[in-house]
Short mmCIF file of C-alpha atoms in Angstrom, two decimals:
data_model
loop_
_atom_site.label_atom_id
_atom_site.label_comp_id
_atom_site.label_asym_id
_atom_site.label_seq_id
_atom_site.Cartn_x
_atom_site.Cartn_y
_atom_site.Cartn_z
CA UNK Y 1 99.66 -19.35 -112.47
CA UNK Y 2 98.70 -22.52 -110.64
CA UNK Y 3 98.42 -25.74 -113.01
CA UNK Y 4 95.94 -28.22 -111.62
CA UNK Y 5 97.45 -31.76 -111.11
CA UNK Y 6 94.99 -33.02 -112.77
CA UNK Y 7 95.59 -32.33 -115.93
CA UNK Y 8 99.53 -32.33 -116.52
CA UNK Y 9 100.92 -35.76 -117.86
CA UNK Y 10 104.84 -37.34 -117.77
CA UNK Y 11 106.93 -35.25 -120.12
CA UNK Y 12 110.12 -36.10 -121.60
CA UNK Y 13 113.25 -34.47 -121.07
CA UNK Y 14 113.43 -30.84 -122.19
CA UNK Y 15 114.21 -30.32 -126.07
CA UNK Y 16 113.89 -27.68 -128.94
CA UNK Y 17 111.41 -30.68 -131.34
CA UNK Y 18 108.02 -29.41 -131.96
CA UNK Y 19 106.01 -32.71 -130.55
CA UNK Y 20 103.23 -31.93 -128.53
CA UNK Y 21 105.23 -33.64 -125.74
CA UNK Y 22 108.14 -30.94 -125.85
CA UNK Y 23 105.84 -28.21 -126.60
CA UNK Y 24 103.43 -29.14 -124.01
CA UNK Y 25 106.91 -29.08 -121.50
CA UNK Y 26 107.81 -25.66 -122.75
CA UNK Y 27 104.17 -24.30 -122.00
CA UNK Y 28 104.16 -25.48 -118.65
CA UNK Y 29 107.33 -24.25 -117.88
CA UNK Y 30 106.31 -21.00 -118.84
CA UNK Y 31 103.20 -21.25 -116.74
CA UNK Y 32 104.98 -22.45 -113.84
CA UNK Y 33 107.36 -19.19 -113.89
CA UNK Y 34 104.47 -16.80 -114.43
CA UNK Y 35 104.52 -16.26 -117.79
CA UNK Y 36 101.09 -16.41 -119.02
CA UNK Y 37 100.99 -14.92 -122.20
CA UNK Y 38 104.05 -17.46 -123.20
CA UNK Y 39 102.53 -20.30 -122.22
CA UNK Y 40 99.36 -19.47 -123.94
CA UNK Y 41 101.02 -19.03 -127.28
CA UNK Y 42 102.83 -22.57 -126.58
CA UNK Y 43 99.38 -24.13 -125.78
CA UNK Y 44 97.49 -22.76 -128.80
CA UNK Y 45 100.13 -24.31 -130.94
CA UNK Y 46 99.71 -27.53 -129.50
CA UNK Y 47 95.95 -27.01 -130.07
CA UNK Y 48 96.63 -25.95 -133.85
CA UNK Y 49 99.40 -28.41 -134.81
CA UNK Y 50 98.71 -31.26 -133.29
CA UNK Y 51 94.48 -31.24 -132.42
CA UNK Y 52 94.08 -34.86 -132.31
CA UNK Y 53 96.93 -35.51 -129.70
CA UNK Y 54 96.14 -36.37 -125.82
CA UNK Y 55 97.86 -33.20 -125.24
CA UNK Y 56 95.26 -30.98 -127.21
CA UNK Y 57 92.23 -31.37 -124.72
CA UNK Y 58 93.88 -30.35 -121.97
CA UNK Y 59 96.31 -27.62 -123.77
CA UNK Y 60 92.45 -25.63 -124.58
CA UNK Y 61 91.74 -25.78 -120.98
CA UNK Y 62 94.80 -24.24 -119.89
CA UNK Y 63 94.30 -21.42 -122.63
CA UNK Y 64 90.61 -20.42 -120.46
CA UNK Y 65 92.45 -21.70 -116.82
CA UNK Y 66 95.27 -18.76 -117.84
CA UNK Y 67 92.84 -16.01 -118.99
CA UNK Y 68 90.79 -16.94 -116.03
CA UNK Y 69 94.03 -16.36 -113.30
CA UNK Y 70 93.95 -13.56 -115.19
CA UNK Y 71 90.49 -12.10 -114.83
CA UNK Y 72 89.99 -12.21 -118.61
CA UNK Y 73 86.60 -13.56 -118.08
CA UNK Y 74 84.88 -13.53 -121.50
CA UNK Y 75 88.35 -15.16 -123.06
CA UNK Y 76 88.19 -17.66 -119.97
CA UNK Y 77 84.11 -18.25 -120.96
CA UNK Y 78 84.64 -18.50 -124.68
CA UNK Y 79 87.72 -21.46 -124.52
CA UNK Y 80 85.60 -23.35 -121.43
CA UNK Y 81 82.79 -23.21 -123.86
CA UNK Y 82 84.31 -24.45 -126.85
CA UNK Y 83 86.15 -27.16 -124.98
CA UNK Y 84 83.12 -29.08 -123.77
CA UNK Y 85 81.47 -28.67 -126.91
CA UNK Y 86 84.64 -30.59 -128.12
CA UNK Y 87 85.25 -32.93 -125.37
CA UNK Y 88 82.13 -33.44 -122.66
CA UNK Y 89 83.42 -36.72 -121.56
CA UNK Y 90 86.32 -35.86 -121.70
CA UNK Y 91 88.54 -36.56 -117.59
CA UNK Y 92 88.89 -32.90 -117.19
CA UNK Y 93 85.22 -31.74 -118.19
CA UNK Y 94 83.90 -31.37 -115.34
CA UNK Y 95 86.45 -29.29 -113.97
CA UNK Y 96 85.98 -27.00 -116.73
CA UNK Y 97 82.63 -27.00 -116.11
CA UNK Y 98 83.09 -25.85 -112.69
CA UNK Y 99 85.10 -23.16 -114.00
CA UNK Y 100 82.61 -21.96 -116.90
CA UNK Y 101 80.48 -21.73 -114.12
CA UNK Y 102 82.99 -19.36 -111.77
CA UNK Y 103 83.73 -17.40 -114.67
CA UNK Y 104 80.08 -16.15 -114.40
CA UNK Y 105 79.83 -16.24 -110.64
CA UNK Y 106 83.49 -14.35 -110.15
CA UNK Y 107 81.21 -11.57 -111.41
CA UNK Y 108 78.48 -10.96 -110.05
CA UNK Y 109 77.13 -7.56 -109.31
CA UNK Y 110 75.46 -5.77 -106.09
CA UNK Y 111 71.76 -6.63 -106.05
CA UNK Y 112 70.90 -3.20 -106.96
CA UNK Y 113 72.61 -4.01 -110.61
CA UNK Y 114 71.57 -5.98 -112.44
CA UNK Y 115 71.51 -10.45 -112.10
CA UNK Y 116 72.16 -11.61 -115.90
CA UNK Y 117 75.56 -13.18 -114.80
CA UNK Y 118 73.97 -14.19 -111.75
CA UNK Y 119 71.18 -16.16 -113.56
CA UNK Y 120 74.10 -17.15 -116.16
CA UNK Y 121 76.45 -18.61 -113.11
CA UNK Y 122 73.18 -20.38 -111.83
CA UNK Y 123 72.56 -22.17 -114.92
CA UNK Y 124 76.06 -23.13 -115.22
CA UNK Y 125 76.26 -24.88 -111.88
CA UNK Y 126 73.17 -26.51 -112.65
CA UNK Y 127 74.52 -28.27 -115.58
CA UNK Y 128 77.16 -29.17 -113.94
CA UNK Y 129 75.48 -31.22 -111.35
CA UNK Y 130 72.92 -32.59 -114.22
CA UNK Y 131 75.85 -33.41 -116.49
CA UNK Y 132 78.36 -34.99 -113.89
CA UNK Y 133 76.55 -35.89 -110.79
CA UNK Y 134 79.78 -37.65 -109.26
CA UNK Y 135 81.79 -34.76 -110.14
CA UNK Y 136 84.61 -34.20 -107.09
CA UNK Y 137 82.90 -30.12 -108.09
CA UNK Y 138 78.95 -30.96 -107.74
CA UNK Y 139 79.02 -30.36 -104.05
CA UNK Y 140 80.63 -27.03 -104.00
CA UNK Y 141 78.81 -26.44 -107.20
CA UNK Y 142 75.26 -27.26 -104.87
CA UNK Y 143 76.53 -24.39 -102.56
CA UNK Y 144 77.19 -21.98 -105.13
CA UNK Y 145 73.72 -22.48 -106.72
CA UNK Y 146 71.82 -21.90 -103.23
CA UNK Y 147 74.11 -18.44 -102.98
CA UNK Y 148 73.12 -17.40 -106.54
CA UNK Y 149 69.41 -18.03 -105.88
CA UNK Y 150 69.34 -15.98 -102.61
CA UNK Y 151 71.26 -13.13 -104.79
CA UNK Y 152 68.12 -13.18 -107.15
CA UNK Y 153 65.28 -13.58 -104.27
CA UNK Y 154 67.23 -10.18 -102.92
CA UNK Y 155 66.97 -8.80 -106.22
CA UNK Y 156 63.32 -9.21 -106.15
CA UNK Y 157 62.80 -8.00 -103.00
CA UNK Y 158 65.07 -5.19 -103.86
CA UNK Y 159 62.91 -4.53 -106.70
CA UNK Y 160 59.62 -4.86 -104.56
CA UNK Y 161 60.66 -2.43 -102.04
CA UNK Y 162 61.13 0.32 -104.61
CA UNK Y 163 58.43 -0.07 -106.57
CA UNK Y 164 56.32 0.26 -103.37
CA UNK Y 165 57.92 3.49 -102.41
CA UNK Y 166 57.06 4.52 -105.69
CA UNK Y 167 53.79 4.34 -104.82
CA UNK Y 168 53.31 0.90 -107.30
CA UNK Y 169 52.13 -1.60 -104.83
CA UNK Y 170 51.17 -3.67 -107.61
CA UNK Y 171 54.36 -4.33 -108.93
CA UNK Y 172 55.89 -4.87 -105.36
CA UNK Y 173 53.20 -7.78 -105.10
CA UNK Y 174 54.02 -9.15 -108.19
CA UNK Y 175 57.80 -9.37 -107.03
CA UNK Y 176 57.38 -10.52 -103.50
CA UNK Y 177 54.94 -13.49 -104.44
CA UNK Y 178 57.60 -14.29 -106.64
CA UNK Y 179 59.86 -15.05 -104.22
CA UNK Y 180 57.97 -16.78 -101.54
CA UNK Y 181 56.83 -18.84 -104.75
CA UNK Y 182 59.99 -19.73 -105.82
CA UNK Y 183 62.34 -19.08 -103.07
CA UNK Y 184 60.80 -20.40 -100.41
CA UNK Y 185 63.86 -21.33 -98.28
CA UNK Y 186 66.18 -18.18 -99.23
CA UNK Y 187 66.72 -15.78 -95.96
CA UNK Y 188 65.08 -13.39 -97.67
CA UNK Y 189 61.90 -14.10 -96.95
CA UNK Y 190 60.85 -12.66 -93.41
CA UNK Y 191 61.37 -9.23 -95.22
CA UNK Y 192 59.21 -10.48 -98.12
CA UNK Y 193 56.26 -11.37 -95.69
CA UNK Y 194 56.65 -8.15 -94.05
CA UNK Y 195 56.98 -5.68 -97.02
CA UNK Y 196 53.90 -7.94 -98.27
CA UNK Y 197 52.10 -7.40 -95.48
CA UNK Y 198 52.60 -3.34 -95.79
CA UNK Y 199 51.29 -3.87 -99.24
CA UNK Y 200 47.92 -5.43 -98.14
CA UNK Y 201 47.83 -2.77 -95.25
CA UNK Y 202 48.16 -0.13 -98.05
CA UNK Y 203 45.70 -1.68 -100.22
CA UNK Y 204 43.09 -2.15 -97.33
CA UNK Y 205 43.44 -6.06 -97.15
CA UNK Y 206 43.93 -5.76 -93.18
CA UNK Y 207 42.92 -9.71 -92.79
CA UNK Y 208 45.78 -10.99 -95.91
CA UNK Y 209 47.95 -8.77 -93.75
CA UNK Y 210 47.54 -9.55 -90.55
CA UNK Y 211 47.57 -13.60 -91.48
CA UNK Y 212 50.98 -12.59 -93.34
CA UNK Y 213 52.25 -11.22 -90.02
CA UNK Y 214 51.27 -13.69 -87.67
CA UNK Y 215 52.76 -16.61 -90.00
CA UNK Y 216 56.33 -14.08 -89.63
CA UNK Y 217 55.73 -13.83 -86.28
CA UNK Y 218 55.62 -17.57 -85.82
CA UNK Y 219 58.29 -18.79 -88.30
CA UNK Y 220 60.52 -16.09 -88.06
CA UNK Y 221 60.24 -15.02 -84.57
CA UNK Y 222 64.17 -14.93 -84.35
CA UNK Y 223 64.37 -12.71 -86.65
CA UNK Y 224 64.25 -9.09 -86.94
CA UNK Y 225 61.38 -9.16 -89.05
CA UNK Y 226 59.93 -11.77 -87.01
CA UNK Y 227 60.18 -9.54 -84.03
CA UNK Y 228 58.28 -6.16 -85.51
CA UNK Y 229 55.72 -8.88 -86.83
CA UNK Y 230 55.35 -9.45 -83.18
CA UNK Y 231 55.55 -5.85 -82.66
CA UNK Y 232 52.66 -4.59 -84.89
CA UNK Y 233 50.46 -7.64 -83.51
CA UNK Y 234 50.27 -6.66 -80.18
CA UNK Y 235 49.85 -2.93 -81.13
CA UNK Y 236 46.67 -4.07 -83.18
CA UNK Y 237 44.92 -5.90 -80.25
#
């Protein structure tokens, strides 16, 4: 298990007392040499014994960082949670923060499943650049939010393409307006004008379409889409 820096202190020498110092030395120790569920134990009873210590904040943290190493993401979650609603100002918060938020993102399914944890690591990041702008995380936190908002623009395109082979074109509009609405910069959205454009075709709105087609074919003309935009133009004239 890796320990960030950031949140050990000086320890004294090694000894059997049950200060939050020595016990604080013994959990690390224990971390350091791979032994998770020890050092766990050790920090919860620095958390119990001794909760209003400078060693408690940062012995909670540790708890989620170790069931996070581990993949135990709802144990990771639930001590990241309760830890900034104890400390949000606290020198580490933002780092656990950042890690509240991975604990969602680490899981994210296929687009054909479905987004909650998506939407959940989205929100997360979000907060964590509203909460602590100059966070050292709010950059990489910035990237992370423009990946989970392309994962839920493909889910809605996704979505839109089956419901229009189901014959509900409908519903497919519904989903693909969505997401030139409210993802208008996500790489998603050459398909979206082109799957729209196939529902207006279906539906008889040849002018929508063709406008929809020509704005592809313009904008997107390096793309694939961009290119049978082109295509279906010039076999129209």
């Amino acid at each position: 298990m890796y320990w960030p820096i950031s949140c050990l202190v000086p320890l004294p020498r090694a000894c059997a007392c049950s200060s939050p110092a020595c016990s604080w030395r013994r959990a690390a120790a224990a971390g350091s040499k791979q032994r998770h569920d020890e050092a766990r134990e050790s920090f919860k009873k620095i958390v119990e014994r001794h909760p209003t210590s400078s060693y408690a904040p940062r012995a909670r943290f540790l708890i989620g960082e170790s069931h996070y190493r581990d993949g135990d993401f709802d144990k990771a979650i639930r001590e990241f949670e309760t830890f900034l609603s104890f400390y949000p100002r606290h020198q580490v918060a933002d780092l656990v923060q950042y890690r509240l938020a991975m604990s969602y993102y680490d899981q994210m399914k296929p687009v054909e499943q479905d987004q909650g944890l998506t939407q959940k690591a989205l929100d997360q990041f979000r907060k964590l650049v509203k909460e602590y702008p100059e966070s050292r995380y709010a950059t990489e936190a910035l990237a992370k939010i423009d990946i989970c908002r392309g994962r839920l623009a493909q889910k809605e395109v996704w979505v839109a393409s089956y419901y229009f082979t189901q014959g509900n074109p409908s519903g497919a509009r519904q989903r693909l307006e969505l997401v030139l609405r409210d993802y208008p910069r996500s790489l998603v959205v050459p398909e979206a004008l082109f799957l729209l454009a196939d529902v207006n075709l279906h539906e008889g709105k040849r002018a929508e379409a063709v406008t929809l087609l020509r704005r592809l074919s313009d904008e997107y003309g390096y793309t694939d889409f961009g290119r049978r935009a082109a295509q279906r133009l010039r076999a129209q004239r």
